Tab-separated table of C-alpha atoms in Angstrom:
chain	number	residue	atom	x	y	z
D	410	UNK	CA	91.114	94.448	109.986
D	411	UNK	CA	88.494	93.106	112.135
D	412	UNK	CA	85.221	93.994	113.181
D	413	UNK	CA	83.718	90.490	115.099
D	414	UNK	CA	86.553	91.430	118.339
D	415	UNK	CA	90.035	91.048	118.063
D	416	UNK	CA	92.442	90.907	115.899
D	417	UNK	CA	93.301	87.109	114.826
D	418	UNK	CA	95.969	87.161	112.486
D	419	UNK	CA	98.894	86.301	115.378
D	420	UNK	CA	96.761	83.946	117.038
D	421	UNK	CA	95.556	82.313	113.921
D	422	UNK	CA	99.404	81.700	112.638
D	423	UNK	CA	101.153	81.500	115.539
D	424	UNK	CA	100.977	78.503	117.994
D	425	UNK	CA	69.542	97.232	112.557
D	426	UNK	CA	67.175	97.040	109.753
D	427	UNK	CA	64.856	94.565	107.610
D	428	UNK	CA	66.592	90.983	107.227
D	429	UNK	CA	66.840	90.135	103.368
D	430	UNK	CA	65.935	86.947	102.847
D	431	UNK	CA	68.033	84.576	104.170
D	432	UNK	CA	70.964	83.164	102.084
D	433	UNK	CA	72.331	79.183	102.432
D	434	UNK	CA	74.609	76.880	100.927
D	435	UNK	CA	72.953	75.748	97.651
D	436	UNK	CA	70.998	72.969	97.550
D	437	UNK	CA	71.828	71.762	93.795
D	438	UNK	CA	74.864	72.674	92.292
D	439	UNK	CA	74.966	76.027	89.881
D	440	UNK	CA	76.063	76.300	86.571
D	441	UNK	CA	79.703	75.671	85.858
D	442	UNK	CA	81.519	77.071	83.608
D	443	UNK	CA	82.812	75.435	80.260
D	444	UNK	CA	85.576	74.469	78.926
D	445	UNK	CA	85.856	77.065	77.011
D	446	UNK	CA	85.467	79.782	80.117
D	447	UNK	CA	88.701	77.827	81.910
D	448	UNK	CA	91.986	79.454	81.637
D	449	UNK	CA	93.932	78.039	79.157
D	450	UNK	CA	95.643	74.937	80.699
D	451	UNK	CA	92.829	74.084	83.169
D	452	UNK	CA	89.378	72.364	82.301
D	453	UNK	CA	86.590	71.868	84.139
D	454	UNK	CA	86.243	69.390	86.765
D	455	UNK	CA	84.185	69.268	90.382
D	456	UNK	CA	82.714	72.558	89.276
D	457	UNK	CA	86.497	73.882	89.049
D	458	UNK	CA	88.760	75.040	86.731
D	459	UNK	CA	91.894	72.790	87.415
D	460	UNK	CA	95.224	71.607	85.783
D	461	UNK	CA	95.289	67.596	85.315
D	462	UNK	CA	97.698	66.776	88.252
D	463	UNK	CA	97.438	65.263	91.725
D	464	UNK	CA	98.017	69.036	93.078
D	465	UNK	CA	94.873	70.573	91.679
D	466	UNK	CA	92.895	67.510	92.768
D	467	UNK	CA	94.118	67.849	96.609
D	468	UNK	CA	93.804	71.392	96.826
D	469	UNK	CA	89.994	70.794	94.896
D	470	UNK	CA	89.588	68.367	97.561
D	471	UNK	CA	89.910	70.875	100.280
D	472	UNK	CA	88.377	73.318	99.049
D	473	UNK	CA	85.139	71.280	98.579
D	474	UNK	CA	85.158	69.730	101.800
D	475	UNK	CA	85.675	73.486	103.834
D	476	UNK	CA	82.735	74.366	101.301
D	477	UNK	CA	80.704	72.066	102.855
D	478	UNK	CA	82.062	71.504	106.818
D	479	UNK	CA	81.723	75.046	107.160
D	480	UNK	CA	78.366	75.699	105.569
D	481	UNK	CA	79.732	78.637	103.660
D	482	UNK	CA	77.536	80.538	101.288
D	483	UNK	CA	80.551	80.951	98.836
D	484	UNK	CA	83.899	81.110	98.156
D	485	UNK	CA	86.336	81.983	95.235
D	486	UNK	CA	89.433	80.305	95.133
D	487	UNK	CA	92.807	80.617	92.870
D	488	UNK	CA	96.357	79.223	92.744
D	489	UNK	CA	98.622	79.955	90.286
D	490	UNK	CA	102.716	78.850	90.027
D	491	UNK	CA	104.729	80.662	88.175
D	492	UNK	CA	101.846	82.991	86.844
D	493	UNK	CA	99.813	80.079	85.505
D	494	UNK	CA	96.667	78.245	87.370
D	495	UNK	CA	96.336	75.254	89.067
D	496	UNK	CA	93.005	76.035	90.321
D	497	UNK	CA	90.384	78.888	89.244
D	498	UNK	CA	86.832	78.947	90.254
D	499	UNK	CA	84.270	79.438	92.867
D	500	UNK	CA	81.390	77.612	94.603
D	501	UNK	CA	78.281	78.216	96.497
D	502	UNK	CA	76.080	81.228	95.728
D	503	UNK	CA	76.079	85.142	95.757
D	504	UNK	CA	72.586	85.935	96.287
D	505	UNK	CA	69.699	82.951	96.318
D	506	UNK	CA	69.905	81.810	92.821
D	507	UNK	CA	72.564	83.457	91.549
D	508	UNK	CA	76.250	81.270	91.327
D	509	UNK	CA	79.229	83.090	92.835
D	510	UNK	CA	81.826	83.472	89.798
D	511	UNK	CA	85.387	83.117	89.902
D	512	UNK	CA	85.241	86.855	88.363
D	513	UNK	CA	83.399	88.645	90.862
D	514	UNK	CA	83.796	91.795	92.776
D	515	UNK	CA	83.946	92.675	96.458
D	516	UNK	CA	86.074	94.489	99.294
D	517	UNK	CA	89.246	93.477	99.992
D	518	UNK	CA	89.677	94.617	103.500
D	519	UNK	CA	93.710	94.495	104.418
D	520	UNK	CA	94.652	93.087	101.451
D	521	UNK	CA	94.330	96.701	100.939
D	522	UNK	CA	97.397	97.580	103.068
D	523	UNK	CA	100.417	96.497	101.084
D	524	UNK	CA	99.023	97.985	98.116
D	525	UNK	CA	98.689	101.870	100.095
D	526	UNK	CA	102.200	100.908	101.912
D	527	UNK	CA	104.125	100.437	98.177
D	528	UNK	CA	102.459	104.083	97.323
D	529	UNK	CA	103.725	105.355	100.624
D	530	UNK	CA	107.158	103.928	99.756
D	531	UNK	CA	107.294	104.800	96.318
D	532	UNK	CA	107.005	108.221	97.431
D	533	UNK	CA	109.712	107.697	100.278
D	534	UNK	CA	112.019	106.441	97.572
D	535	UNK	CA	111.345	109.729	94.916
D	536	UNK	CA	112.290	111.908	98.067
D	537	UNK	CA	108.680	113.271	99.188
D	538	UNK	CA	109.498	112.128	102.953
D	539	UNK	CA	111.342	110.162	104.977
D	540	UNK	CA	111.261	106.729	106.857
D	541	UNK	CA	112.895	109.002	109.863
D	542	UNK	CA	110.508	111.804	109.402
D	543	UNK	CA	108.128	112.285	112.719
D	544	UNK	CA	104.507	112.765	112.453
D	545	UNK	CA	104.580	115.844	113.966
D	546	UNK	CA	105.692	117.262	110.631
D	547	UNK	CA	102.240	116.621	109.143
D	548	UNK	CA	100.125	116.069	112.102
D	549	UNK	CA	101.522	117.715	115.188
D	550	UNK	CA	98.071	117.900	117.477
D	551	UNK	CA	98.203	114.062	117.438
D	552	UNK	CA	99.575	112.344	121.346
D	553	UNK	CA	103.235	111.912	120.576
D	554	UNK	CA	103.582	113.022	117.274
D	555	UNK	CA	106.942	114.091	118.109
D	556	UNK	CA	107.681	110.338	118.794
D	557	UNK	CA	106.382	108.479	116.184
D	558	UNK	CA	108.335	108.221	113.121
D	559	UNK	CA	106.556	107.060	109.137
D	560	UNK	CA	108.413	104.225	110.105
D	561	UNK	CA	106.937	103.373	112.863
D	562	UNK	CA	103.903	103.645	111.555
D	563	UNK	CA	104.771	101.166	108.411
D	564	UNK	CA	105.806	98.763	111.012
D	565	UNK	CA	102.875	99.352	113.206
D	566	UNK	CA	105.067	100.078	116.905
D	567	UNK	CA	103.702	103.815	116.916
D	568	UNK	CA	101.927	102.144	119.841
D	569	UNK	CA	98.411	103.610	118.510
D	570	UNK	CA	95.690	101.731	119.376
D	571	UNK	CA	93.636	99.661	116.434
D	572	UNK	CA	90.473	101.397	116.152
D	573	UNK	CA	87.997	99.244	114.721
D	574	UNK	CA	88.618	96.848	118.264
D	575	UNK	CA	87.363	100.397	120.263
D	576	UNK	CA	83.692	100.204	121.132
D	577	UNK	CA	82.983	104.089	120.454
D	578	UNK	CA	83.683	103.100	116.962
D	579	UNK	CA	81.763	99.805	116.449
D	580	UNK	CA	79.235	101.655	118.268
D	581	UNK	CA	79.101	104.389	115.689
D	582	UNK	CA	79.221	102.309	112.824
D	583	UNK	CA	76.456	99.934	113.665
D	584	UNK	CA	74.134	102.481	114.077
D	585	UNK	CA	74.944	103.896	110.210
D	586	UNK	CA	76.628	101.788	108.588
D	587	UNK	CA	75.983	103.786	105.273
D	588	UNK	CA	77.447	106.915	106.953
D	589	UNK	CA	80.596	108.580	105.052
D	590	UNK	CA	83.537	108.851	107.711
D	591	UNK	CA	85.371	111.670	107.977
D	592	UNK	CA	89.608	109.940	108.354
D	593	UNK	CA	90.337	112.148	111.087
D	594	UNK	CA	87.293	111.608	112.782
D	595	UNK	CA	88.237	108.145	112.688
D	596	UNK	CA	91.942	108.800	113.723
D	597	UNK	CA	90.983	110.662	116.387
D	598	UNK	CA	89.177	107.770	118.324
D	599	UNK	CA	92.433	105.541	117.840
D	600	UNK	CA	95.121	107.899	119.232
D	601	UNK	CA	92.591	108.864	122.301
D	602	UNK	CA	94.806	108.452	124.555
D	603	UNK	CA	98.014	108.308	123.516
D	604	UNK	CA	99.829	105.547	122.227
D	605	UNK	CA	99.791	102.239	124.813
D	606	UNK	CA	103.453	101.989	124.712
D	607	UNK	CA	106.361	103.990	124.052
D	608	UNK	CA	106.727	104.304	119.924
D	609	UNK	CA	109.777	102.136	118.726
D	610	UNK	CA	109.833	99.959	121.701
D	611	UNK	CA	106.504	97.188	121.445
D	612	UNK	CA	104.183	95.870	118.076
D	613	UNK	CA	100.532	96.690	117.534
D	614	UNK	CA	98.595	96.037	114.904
D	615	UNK	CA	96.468	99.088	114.088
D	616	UNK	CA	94.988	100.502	111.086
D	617	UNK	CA	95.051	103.535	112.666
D	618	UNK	CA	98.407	103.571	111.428
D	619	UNK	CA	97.503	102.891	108.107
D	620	UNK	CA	94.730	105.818	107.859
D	621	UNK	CA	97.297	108.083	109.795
D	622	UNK	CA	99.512	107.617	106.484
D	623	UNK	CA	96.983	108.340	104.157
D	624	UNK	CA	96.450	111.817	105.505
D	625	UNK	CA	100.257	112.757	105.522
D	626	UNK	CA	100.191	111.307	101.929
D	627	UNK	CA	97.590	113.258	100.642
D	628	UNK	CA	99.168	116.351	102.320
D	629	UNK	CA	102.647	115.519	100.545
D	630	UNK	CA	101.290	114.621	97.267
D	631	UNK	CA	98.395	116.488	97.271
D	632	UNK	CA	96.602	113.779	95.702
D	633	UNK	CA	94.037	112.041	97.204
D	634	UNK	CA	94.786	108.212	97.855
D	635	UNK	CA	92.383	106.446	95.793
D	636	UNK	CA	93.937	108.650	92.662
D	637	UNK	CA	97.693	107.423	94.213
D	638	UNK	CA	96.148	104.133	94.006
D	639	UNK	CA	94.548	104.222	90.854
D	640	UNK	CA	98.064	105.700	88.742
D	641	UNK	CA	100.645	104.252	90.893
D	642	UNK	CA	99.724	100.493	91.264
D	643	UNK	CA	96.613	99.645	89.187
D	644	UNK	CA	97.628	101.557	85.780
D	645	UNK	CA	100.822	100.251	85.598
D	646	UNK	CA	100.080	96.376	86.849
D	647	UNK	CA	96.648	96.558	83.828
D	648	UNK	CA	94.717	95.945	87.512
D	649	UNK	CA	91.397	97.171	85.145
D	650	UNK	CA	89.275	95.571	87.628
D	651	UNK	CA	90.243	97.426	91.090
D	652	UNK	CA	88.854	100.748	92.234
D	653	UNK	CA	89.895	102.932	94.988
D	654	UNK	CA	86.901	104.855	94.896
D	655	UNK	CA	85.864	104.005	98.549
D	656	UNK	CA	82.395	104.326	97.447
D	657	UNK	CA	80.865	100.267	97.749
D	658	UNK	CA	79.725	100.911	93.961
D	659	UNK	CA	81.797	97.340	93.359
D	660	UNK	CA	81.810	96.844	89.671
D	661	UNK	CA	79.354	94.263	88.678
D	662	UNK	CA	79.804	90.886	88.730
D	663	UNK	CA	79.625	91.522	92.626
D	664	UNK	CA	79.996	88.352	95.676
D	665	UNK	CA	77.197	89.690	98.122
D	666	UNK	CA	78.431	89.466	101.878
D	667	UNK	CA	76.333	88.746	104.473
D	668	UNK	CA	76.539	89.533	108.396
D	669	UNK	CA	74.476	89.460	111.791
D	670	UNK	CA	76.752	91.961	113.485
D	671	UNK	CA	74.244	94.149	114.176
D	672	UNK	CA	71.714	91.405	115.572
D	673	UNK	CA	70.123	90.566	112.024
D	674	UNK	CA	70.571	88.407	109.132
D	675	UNK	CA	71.717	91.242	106.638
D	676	UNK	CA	73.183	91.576	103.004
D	677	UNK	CA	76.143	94.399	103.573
D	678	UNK	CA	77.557	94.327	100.248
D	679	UNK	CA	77.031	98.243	99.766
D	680	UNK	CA	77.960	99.257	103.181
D	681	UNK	CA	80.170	102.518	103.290
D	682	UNK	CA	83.701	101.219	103.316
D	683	UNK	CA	84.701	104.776	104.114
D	684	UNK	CA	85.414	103.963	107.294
D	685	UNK	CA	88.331	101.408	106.144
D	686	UNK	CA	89.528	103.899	103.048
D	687	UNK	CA	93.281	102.844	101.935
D	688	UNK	CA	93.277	100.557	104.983
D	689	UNK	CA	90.966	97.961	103.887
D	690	UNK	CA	88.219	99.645	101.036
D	691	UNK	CA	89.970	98.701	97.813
D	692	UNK	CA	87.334	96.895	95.764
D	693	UNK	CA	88.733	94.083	93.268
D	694	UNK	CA	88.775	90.339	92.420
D	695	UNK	CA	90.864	87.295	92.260
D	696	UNK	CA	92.989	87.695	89.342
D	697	UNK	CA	93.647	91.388	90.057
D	698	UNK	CA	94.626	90.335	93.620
D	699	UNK	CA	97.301	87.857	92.029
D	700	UNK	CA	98.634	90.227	89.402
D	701	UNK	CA	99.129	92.692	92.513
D	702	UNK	CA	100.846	89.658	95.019
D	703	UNK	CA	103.017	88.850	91.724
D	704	UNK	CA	104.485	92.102	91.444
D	705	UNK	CA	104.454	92.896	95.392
D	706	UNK	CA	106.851	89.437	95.280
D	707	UNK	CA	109.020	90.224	92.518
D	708	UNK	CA	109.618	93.825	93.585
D	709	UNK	CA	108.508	95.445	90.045
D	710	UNK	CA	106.676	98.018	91.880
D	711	UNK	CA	109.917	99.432	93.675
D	712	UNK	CA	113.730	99.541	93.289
D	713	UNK	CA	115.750	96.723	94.575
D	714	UNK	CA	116.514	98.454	97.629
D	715	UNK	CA	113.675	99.621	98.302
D	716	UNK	CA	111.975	96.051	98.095
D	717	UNK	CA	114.593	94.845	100.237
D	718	UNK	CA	113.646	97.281	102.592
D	719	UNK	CA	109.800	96.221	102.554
D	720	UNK	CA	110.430	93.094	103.326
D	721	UNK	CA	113.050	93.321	105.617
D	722	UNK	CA	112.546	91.854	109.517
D	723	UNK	CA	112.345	95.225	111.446
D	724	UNK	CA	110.020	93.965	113.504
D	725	UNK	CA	111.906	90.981	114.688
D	726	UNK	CA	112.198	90.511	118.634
D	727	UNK	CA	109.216	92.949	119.111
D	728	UNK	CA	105.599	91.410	119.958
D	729	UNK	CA	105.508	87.795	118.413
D	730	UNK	CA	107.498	88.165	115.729
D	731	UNK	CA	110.771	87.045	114.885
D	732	UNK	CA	113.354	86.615	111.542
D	733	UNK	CA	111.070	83.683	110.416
D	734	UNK	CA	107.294	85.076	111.272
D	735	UNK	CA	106.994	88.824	111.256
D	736	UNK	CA	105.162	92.274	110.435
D	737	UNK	CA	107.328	93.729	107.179
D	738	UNK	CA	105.597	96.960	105.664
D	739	UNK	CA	102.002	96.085	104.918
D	740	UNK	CA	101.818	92.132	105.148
D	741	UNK	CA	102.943	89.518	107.470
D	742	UNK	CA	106.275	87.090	106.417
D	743	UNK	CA	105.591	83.697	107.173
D	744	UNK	CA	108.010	80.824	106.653
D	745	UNK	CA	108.965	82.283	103.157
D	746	UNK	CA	105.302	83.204	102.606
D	747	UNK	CA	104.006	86.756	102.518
D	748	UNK	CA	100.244	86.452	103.746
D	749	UNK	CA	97.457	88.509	104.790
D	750	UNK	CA	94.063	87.478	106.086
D	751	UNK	CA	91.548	90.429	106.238
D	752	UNK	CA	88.255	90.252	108.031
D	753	UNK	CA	85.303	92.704	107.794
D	754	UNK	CA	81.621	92.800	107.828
D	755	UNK	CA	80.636	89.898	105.443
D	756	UNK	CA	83.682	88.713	104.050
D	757	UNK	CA	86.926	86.967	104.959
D	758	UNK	CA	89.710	86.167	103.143
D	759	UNK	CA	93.198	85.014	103.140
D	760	UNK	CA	95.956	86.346	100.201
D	761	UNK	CA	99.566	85.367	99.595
D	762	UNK	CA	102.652	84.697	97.787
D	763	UNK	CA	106.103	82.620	98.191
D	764	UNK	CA	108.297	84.296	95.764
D	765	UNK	CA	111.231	81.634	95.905
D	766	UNK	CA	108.909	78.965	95.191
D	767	UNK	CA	106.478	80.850	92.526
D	768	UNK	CA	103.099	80.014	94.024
D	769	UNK	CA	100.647	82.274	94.559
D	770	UNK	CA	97.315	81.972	96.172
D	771	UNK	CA	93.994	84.103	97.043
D	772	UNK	CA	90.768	82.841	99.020
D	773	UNK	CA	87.450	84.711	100.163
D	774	UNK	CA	84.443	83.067	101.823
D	775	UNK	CA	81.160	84.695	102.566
D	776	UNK	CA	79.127	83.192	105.298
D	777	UNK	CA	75.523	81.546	105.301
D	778	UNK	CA	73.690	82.108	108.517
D	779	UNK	CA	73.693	78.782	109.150
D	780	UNK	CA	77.750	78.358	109.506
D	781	UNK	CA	79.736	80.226	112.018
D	782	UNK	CA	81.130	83.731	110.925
D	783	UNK	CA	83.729	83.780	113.670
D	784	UNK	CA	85.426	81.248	111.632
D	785	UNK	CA	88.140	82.439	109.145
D	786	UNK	CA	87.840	79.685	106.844
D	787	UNK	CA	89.470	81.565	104.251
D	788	UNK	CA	92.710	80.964	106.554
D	789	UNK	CA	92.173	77.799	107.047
D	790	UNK	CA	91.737	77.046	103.098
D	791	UNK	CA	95.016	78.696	102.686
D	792	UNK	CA	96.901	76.976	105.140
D	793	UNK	CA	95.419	73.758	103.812
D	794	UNK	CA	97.069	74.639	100.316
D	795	UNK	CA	100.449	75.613	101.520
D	796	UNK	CA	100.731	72.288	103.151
D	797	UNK	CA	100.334	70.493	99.551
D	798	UNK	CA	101.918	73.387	97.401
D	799	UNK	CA	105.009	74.018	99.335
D	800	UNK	CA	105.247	71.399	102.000
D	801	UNK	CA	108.421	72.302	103.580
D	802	UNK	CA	106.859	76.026	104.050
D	803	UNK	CA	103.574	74.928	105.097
D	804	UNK	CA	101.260	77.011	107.275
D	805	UNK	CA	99.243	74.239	108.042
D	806	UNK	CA	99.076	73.116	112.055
C-alpha cells in the first residue's frame, strides 16, 4: 500500500489544515526502560533491550545509525529466533516530549493483508467458496467478473488496477482525510476500466483486490471483516492488542505519524483508515505482529495443505517473480523469507519471517520533517538485519 506514488515493494527487493507543531529527532535521549521492563533474557543497553551476543550488538548498531542518517522521528524495532528476543525496543519520539515505546500502537498498513488472506482461506478450506469460483458469483456488475477467479484475486493477476496509485482517489482523500469510505465506492474507482490485462495471464499489485475480497467475504459469511478478524486470527493467536475496528481509535500507548502529503507538516495518527479497511487498517504493535508472522510461518492458522497452498509459487514466471522471489497469498517470498513492507500516510514499515531458520523480525519508522519520507527506511533496517541474522538468505544489496 502506498500513497507517496508507486508501489515500491518490487523495485525495492528486486535489482490541508493547521500544522501541529513540528516534530524532530530528539535532542537528548528519553527515558529507557529498566531492567526490569526487558524481556526476560535481554537487558538494557544503547537504550535497547538486547541479548548479550555479537548479533544483538550489530543489528543495535544499525538500527542506531539508520536512527540517526535518516533523521527519523522514531522507530520500534524487534527480532526474535525461535520465539525469543534478540532485540526489543524503540528510539526517537512519538509526539515532542513523549519517548516512542517498544509497546505502542499504530496502523499496520499491508501487514494487514496476510492476516484478511488466512480468513479468506480458512473459509475456502471449511467449503464457503472456492479458489475456482469467479467473481461474478458475488459481484457480477464488476468489468470481467466473469473472468476473474478468488484466485486470481489472492494472487493479485485479476489485472485490476491498484487504487490508491489513481489520482481520483488521492484526490478525494486529501481533501477529507477523516471521511468514512464507502468499499465499493472505493472498488469502483479501481476496476474503472476494466482490468489492464487479461485475468490469469500478467501480475499487479492492487489492493483493490484485497477490498474486492472483503465484500464477497462478508456476503458469504455474513460477518463483517473486522469481526472475521477479531474471532478467526486474534482470539485464537491471544493477539489482545490488535483491533479491526477500522476506526483510528488505536489503543493507547499510540506512535503518532506524521506526513506533508497534503502540502503541510501534519500529525495523521487519527486519520480514517476506512479507506484501507482489511487491506491495510488493522491497528496493532510489535509483539502482536510477531505472534501473527509466527503462526503465519508455522501454518497453525490453517491445515497443512492449505498452508502449502499459501505459500506456494503460483505466481512464478508472471511479472518479476519467480520460484525464489514471488507474490504467494498475501505476502511476498523472498529467498526463504516471507516479507512485507507497507507504506501509508505517516508510517512505514517492513515485517517478516524465515520459518526454516526461526527468525523473525518487525520494523516501523515515522518520519521527522527534517528527513526524507520517500525513504522506506523501515526496508532498509530489515534488509540490514537479514544480512547478519541469516547471511546466506540476506536481503541486503
Amino acid at each position: 500500500m502506498r500513497l507517496r506514488g508507486t508501489l515500491v515493494i518490487v523495485a525495492l527487493l528486486l535489482v490541508g489544515c493547521t500544522a501541529e507543531p513540528t516534530p524532530s529527532p530528539p535532542t537528548t535521549s528519553p527515558p529507557t526502560p529498566t531492567a526490569a521492563e526487558c524481556p526476560a533474557g535481554t537487558t538494557m543497553r544503547e537504550e535497547l533491550c538486547l541479548t548479550d551476543d555479537l548479533i544483538a550488538d550489530e543489528l543495535s548498531d544499525i538500527l542506531h545509525s539508520q536512527f540517526t542518517d535518516a533523521q527519523l522521528n522514531a522507530v520500534i524495532a524487534g527480532v526474535w529466533h525461535n520465539g525469543e528476543p534478540v532485540l526489543v525496543g524503540a528510539l526517537g519520539e512519538s509526539m515532542t516530549g513523549v519517548p516512542a515505546t517498544a509497546d505502542m500502537h499504530h496502523v499496520l498498513g499491508n501487514l494487514t493483508t496476510p492476516m484478511f488472506m488466512t480468513v479468506v482461506l480458512q473459509q475456502i478450506e471449511a467449503g464457503a467458496l472456492s479458489l475456482d469460483d469467479p467473481l461474478s458469483t458475488w459481484l457480477p456488475e464488476l468489468p470481467a467478473a466473469d473472468q476473474v477467479t478468488i484466485d486470481m484475486l489472492l494472487h493479485h493477476t485479476s489485472g485490476y488496477r491498484h487504487y490508491t496509485e489513481i489520482q481520483s482517489f488521492l484526490d478525494e482523500l486529501w481533501a477529507d482525510p477523516f471521511q468514512q469510505w464507502a468499499i465499493m465506492d472505493i472498488i469502483d474507482i479501481g476496476v474503472a476500466g476494466g482490468p489492464v490485462f487479461t485475468p490469469g495471464t500478467d501480475w499487479l499489485f492492487s489492493d483493490t483486490n484485497n477490498l474486492i475480497l472483503q465484500q464477497v467475504i462478508e456476503q458469504v459469511t455474513g460477518r463483517p471483516a473486522g469481526e472475521l478478524l477479531q474471532e478467526d486470527i486474534f482470539d485464537p493467536l491471544g493477539m489482545d492488542d490488535s483491533t479491526a475496528a477500522f476506526d483510528a481509535n488505536w489503543p493507547s500507548p499510540v506512535l503518532h505519524g506524521y506526513s506533508d502529503e497534503r502540502g503541510v507538516w501534519e500529525d495523521v495518527t487519527n486519520w480514517s483508515p476506512t479507506w484501507a479497511s482489511a487491506a491495510g487498517a488493522v491497528g496493532s504493535n510489535q509483539e502482536d505482529v510477531r505472534v501473527f508472522l509466527d503462526a503465519l510461518g508455522d501454518g497453525s492458522l490453517l491445515s497443512p495443505e492449505f498452508h502449502d497452498l499459501q505459500f506456494a509459487p503460483n505466481t512464478a514466471g508472471l511479472g518479476p517473480w519467480t520460484d525464489e522471489q514471488y507474490w504467494a497469498m498475501g505476502f511476498l517470498q523472498l529467498d526463504g523469507w516471507v516479507f512485507l513492507n507497507p507504506g501509508l500516510s505517516g508510517y512505514y514499515g517492513a515485517g517478516g519471517t524465515i520459518p526454516e531458520e526461526g527468525w523473525t523480525m518487525v520494523v516501523y519508522t515515522t518520519a521527522s520533517q527534517a528527513g526524507d519520507q520517500s525513504v522506506p527506511v523501515a526496508t532498509d533496517i530489515f534488509r540490514q538485519f537479514t544480512g547478519v541474522v541469516t547471511p546466506e538468505n540476506s536481503l541486503a544489496e
